[in-house]
Short mmCIF file of N, CA and C in Angstrom, two decimals:
data_model
loop_
_atom_site.label_atom_id
_atom_site.label_comp_id
_atom_site.label_asym_id
_atom_site.label_seq_id
_atom_site.Cartn_x
_atom_site.Cartn_y
_atom_site.Cartn_z
N MET A 1 -22.24 26.95 9.32
CA MET A 1 -21.50 26.21 10.32
C MET A 1 -21.48 24.72 9.98
N CYS A 2 -22.62 24.19 9.56
CA CYS A 2 -22.68 22.78 9.19
C CYS A 2 -21.80 22.49 7.98
N ALA A 3 -21.75 23.40 7.04
CA ALA A 3 -20.93 23.20 5.84
C ALA A 3 -19.45 23.12 6.21
N VAL A 4 -19.02 23.95 7.14
CA VAL A 4 -17.62 23.92 7.59
C VAL A 4 -17.33 22.60 8.28
N PHE A 5 -18.24 22.16 9.13
CA PHE A 5 -18.07 20.89 9.83
C PHE A 5 -17.97 19.73 8.84
N LEU A 6 -18.86 19.70 7.85
CA LEU A 6 -18.84 18.63 6.86
C LEU A 6 -17.56 18.66 6.02
N ALA A 7 -17.08 19.85 5.70
CA ALA A 7 -15.83 19.96 4.95
C ALA A 7 -14.66 19.43 5.77
N LEU A 8 -14.61 19.79 7.04
CA LEU A 8 -13.54 19.29 7.91
C LEU A 8 -13.63 17.78 8.10
N LEU A 9 -14.83 17.27 8.19
CA LEU A 9 -15.03 15.83 8.32
C LEU A 9 -14.51 15.11 7.07
N GLY A 10 -14.80 15.67 5.91
CA GLY A 10 -14.32 15.08 4.66
C GLY A 10 -12.80 15.10 4.55
N VAL A 11 -12.20 16.21 4.95
CA VAL A 11 -10.73 16.30 4.93
C VAL A 11 -10.13 15.29 5.90
N GLY A 12 -10.74 15.15 7.06
CA GLY A 12 -10.27 14.17 8.04
C GLY A 12 -10.33 12.76 7.51
N GLN A 13 -11.43 12.42 6.82
CA GLN A 13 -11.56 11.09 6.21
C GLN A 13 -10.46 10.86 5.19
N ALA A 14 -10.20 11.85 4.37
CA ALA A 14 -9.18 11.71 3.33
C ALA A 14 -7.79 11.52 3.93
N VAL A 15 -7.49 12.27 4.97
CA VAL A 15 -6.18 12.16 5.63
C VAL A 15 -6.02 10.79 6.27
N LEU A 16 -7.04 10.32 6.96
CA LEU A 16 -6.97 9.00 7.58
C LEU A 16 -6.81 7.89 6.54
N ALA A 17 -7.52 8.00 5.44
CA ALA A 17 -7.40 6.99 4.37
C ALA A 17 -6.00 7.00 3.78
N ARG A 18 -5.43 8.18 3.61
CA ARG A 18 -4.07 8.29 3.07
C ARG A 18 -3.05 7.64 4.00
N HIS A 19 -3.19 7.86 5.29
CA HIS A 19 -2.27 7.25 6.25
C HIS A 19 -2.44 5.73 6.30
N ARG A 20 -3.68 5.27 6.22
CA ARG A 20 -3.93 3.83 6.23
C ARG A 20 -3.34 3.19 4.98
N ALA A 21 -3.50 3.84 3.83
CA ALA A 21 -2.93 3.32 2.59
C ALA A 21 -1.41 3.30 2.65
N GLY A 22 -0.81 4.33 3.24
CA GLY A 22 0.65 4.38 3.35
C GLY A 22 1.19 3.26 4.21
N ALA A 23 0.57 3.03 5.35
CA ALA A 23 1.02 1.96 6.24
C ALA A 23 0.84 0.60 5.58
N ALA A 24 -0.29 0.40 4.92
CA ALA A 24 -0.55 -0.88 4.25
C ALA A 24 0.43 -1.10 3.10
N ALA A 25 0.75 -0.05 2.35
CA ALA A 25 1.70 -0.17 1.25
C ALA A 25 3.08 -0.56 1.77
N ASP A 26 3.51 0.06 2.85
CA ASP A 26 4.81 -0.29 3.44
C ASP A 26 4.83 -1.75 3.87
N LEU A 27 3.79 -2.19 4.56
CA LEU A 27 3.73 -3.57 5.03
C LEU A 27 3.66 -4.56 3.86
N ALA A 28 2.88 -4.24 2.84
CA ALA A 28 2.76 -5.13 1.68
C ALA A 28 4.08 -5.22 0.93
N ALA A 29 4.79 -4.11 0.78
CA ALA A 29 6.08 -4.12 0.09
C ALA A 29 7.09 -4.96 0.87
N LEU A 30 7.10 -4.82 2.18
CA LEU A 30 8.01 -5.63 3.00
C LEU A 30 7.67 -7.11 2.90
N ALA A 31 6.39 -7.44 2.92
CA ALA A 31 5.98 -8.84 2.81
C ALA A 31 6.38 -9.43 1.46
N ALA A 32 6.20 -8.65 0.39
CA ALA A 32 6.58 -9.13 -0.94
C ALA A 32 8.09 -9.31 -1.05
N ALA A 33 8.85 -8.37 -0.52
CA ALA A 33 10.31 -8.48 -0.57
C ALA A 33 10.80 -9.67 0.24
N ASP A 34 10.13 -9.94 1.35
CA ASP A 34 10.51 -11.06 2.20
C ASP A 34 10.33 -12.41 1.50
N THR A 35 9.34 -12.50 0.63
CA THR A 35 9.06 -13.76 -0.07
C THR A 35 9.46 -13.71 -1.55
N ALA A 36 10.22 -12.70 -1.95
CA ALA A 36 10.57 -12.50 -3.36
C ALA A 36 11.35 -13.67 -3.95
N LEU A 37 12.16 -14.33 -3.17
CA LEU A 37 12.97 -15.44 -3.70
C LEU A 37 12.12 -16.66 -4.05
N ARG A 38 10.88 -16.70 -3.61
CA ARG A 38 9.97 -17.80 -3.96
C ARG A 38 9.28 -17.56 -5.29
N GLY A 39 9.51 -16.40 -5.87
CA GLY A 39 8.93 -16.06 -7.17
C GLY A 39 7.97 -14.88 -7.06
N PRO A 40 7.82 -14.14 -8.16
CA PRO A 40 6.94 -12.96 -8.15
C PRO A 40 5.49 -13.28 -7.81
N GLY A 41 4.99 -14.42 -8.28
CA GLY A 41 3.60 -14.78 -8.00
C GLY A 41 3.35 -14.97 -6.52
N THR A 42 4.24 -15.67 -5.86
CA THR A 42 4.12 -15.89 -4.42
C THR A 42 4.28 -14.59 -3.66
N ALA A 43 5.25 -13.78 -4.08
CA ALA A 43 5.50 -12.50 -3.40
C ALA A 43 4.29 -11.58 -3.50
N CYS A 44 3.71 -11.49 -4.68
CA CYS A 44 2.54 -10.61 -4.87
C CYS A 44 1.31 -11.15 -4.15
N ALA A 45 1.19 -12.48 -4.08
CA ALA A 45 0.08 -13.06 -3.33
C ALA A 45 0.20 -12.71 -1.85
N GLU A 46 1.41 -12.73 -1.33
CA GLU A 46 1.63 -12.35 0.07
C GLU A 46 1.34 -10.87 0.29
N ALA A 47 1.76 -10.04 -0.66
CA ALA A 47 1.47 -8.60 -0.57
C ALA A 47 -0.04 -8.36 -0.59
N ARG A 48 -0.77 -9.09 -1.43
CA ARG A 48 -2.23 -8.95 -1.51
C ARG A 48 -2.88 -9.36 -0.19
N ARG A 49 -2.38 -10.44 0.42
CA ARG A 49 -2.92 -10.91 1.69
C ARG A 49 -2.70 -9.86 2.79
N VAL A 50 -1.51 -9.29 2.84
CA VAL A 50 -1.20 -8.28 3.85
C VAL A 50 -2.04 -7.02 3.63
N ALA A 51 -2.18 -6.59 2.39
CA ALA A 51 -3.00 -5.41 2.09
C ALA A 51 -4.46 -5.64 2.51
N ALA A 52 -4.98 -6.82 2.21
CA ALA A 52 -6.37 -7.13 2.58
C ALA A 52 -6.55 -7.14 4.10
N ALA A 53 -5.54 -7.62 4.82
CA ALA A 53 -5.61 -7.64 6.29
C ALA A 53 -5.67 -6.22 6.86
N GLN A 54 -5.18 -5.25 6.10
CA GLN A 54 -5.21 -3.84 6.51
C GLN A 54 -6.44 -3.11 5.96
N ARG A 55 -7.39 -3.85 5.40
CA ARG A 55 -8.61 -3.30 4.80
C ARG A 55 -8.29 -2.34 3.65
N THR A 56 -7.32 -2.73 2.83
CA THR A 56 -6.94 -1.97 1.65
C THR A 56 -6.88 -2.92 0.46
N THR A 57 -6.64 -2.36 -0.73
CA THR A 57 -6.59 -3.16 -1.95
C THR A 57 -5.23 -3.01 -2.61
N LEU A 58 -4.62 -4.13 -2.96
CA LEU A 58 -3.37 -4.10 -3.72
C LEU A 58 -3.72 -3.76 -5.16
N VAL A 59 -3.21 -2.64 -5.65
CA VAL A 59 -3.52 -2.17 -6.99
C VAL A 59 -2.48 -2.66 -8.00
N ARG A 60 -1.21 -2.66 -7.57
CA ARG A 60 -0.12 -3.05 -8.47
C ARG A 60 0.97 -3.70 -7.65
N CYS A 61 1.60 -4.73 -8.23
CA CYS A 61 2.71 -5.40 -7.57
C CYS A 61 3.71 -5.83 -8.63
N ALA A 62 4.96 -5.43 -8.44
CA ALA A 62 6.04 -5.85 -9.33
C ALA A 62 7.22 -6.28 -8.47
N VAL A 63 7.80 -7.41 -8.82
CA VAL A 63 8.95 -7.93 -8.08
C VAL A 63 10.07 -8.15 -9.08
N THR A 64 11.21 -7.51 -8.83
CA THR A 64 12.40 -7.67 -9.66
C THR A 64 13.53 -8.11 -8.75
N GLY A 65 13.97 -9.34 -8.92
CA GLY A 65 14.99 -9.86 -8.02
C GLY A 65 14.44 -9.93 -6.61
N GLU A 66 15.10 -9.22 -5.70
CA GLU A 66 14.65 -9.19 -4.31
C GLU A 66 13.92 -7.89 -3.95
N VAL A 67 13.67 -7.06 -4.95
CA VAL A 67 13.03 -5.76 -4.71
C VAL A 67 11.56 -5.80 -5.11
N SER A 68 10.70 -5.35 -4.22
CA SER A 68 9.27 -5.29 -4.53
C SER A 68 8.83 -3.84 -4.66
N ASP A 69 7.86 -3.62 -5.52
CA ASP A 69 7.31 -2.29 -5.77
C ASP A 69 5.79 -2.46 -5.83
N VAL A 70 5.08 -1.93 -4.85
CA VAL A 70 3.63 -2.13 -4.78
C VAL A 70 2.89 -0.81 -4.69
N SER A 71 1.64 -0.82 -5.11
CA SER A 71 0.73 0.31 -4.92
C SER A 71 -0.52 -0.22 -4.23
N VAL A 72 -0.99 0.53 -3.24
CA VAL A 72 -2.13 0.12 -2.44
C VAL A 72 -3.14 1.26 -2.39
N ALA A 73 -4.43 0.93 -2.41
CA ALA A 73 -5.50 1.92 -2.31
C ALA A 73 -6.34 1.63 -1.08
N ALA A 74 -6.78 2.71 -0.42
CA ALA A 74 -7.66 2.59 0.74
C ALA A 74 -8.90 3.44 0.49
N ARG A 75 -10.06 2.83 0.56
CA ARG A 75 -11.30 3.57 0.33
C ARG A 75 -11.86 4.08 1.65
N ALA A 76 -12.25 5.35 1.63
CA ALA A 76 -12.92 5.96 2.78
C ALA A 76 -13.93 6.95 2.23
N GLY A 77 -15.18 6.55 2.19
CA GLY A 77 -16.21 7.41 1.60
C GLY A 77 -15.92 7.63 0.13
N PRO A 78 -15.94 8.87 -0.32
CA PRO A 78 -15.69 9.14 -1.74
C PRO A 78 -14.20 9.17 -2.08
N PHE A 79 -13.34 9.01 -1.08
CA PHE A 79 -11.90 9.11 -1.30
C PHE A 79 -11.27 7.73 -1.46
N GLU A 80 -10.27 7.63 -2.33
CA GLU A 80 -9.53 6.39 -2.49
C GLU A 80 -8.06 6.73 -2.81
N PRO A 81 -7.32 7.15 -1.80
CA PRO A 81 -5.91 7.48 -2.06
C PRO A 81 -5.10 6.23 -2.38
N ARG A 82 -4.13 6.39 -3.27
CA ARG A 82 -3.23 5.30 -3.63
C ARG A 82 -1.82 5.69 -3.22
N VAL A 83 -1.11 4.73 -2.66
CA VAL A 83 0.25 4.98 -2.19
C VAL A 83 1.17 3.89 -2.75
N ARG A 84 2.37 4.31 -3.16
CA ARG A 84 3.36 3.38 -3.71
C ARG A 84 4.47 3.19 -2.68
N ALA A 85 4.96 1.95 -2.56
CA ALA A 85 6.06 1.66 -1.64
C ALA A 85 6.99 0.63 -2.28
N ARG A 86 8.27 0.75 -1.96
CA ARG A 86 9.29 -0.19 -2.43
C ARG A 86 10.00 -0.78 -1.22
N ALA A 87 10.44 -2.04 -1.36
CA ALA A 87 11.21 -2.67 -0.29
C ALA A 87 12.17 -3.68 -0.91
N GLY A 88 13.26 -3.90 -0.22
CA GLY A 88 14.25 -4.86 -0.67
C GLY A 88 15.51 -4.71 0.16
N PRO A 89 16.52 -5.49 -0.15
CA PRO A 89 17.78 -5.40 0.58
C PRO A 89 18.43 -4.03 0.43
N VAL A 90 19.18 -3.64 1.41
CA VAL A 90 19.84 -2.33 1.40
C VAL A 90 20.87 -2.22 0.29
N ASN A 91 21.58 -3.30 0.00
CA ASN A 91 22.68 -3.24 -0.96
C ASN A 91 22.25 -3.33 -2.42
N VAL A 92 20.96 -3.34 -2.71
CA VAL A 92 20.47 -3.40 -4.09
C VAL A 92 20.14 -1.98 -4.53
N SER A 93 20.74 -1.54 -5.64
CA SER A 93 20.46 -0.19 -6.12
C SER A 93 19.13 -0.15 -6.86
N PRO A 94 18.35 0.93 -6.69
CA PRO A 94 17.06 1.04 -7.38
C PRO A 94 17.25 1.18 -8.88
N ARG A 95 16.28 0.68 -9.63
CA ARG A 95 16.35 0.76 -11.10
C ARG A 95 15.35 1.72 -11.62
#
């Protein structure tokens, strides 16, 4: 019975970490896209700040024109899911 409980607890931790990483990735991508015209360095610094505010880590940040592409990781116990998100203007086609 304890083993089942611990397994469910572990799965719950992993799911929560994945959702937290997803939300943080979305917010970081939006923040980077919002500041993309100031340069990639500024945009990625803003994405890093937003990710840190969500208790996650910015793993990768790329800005091309007005489009940002970020990856964020969230640690929860032994789990560290990574999520990728893109943001930019609607009229820009993805590359």
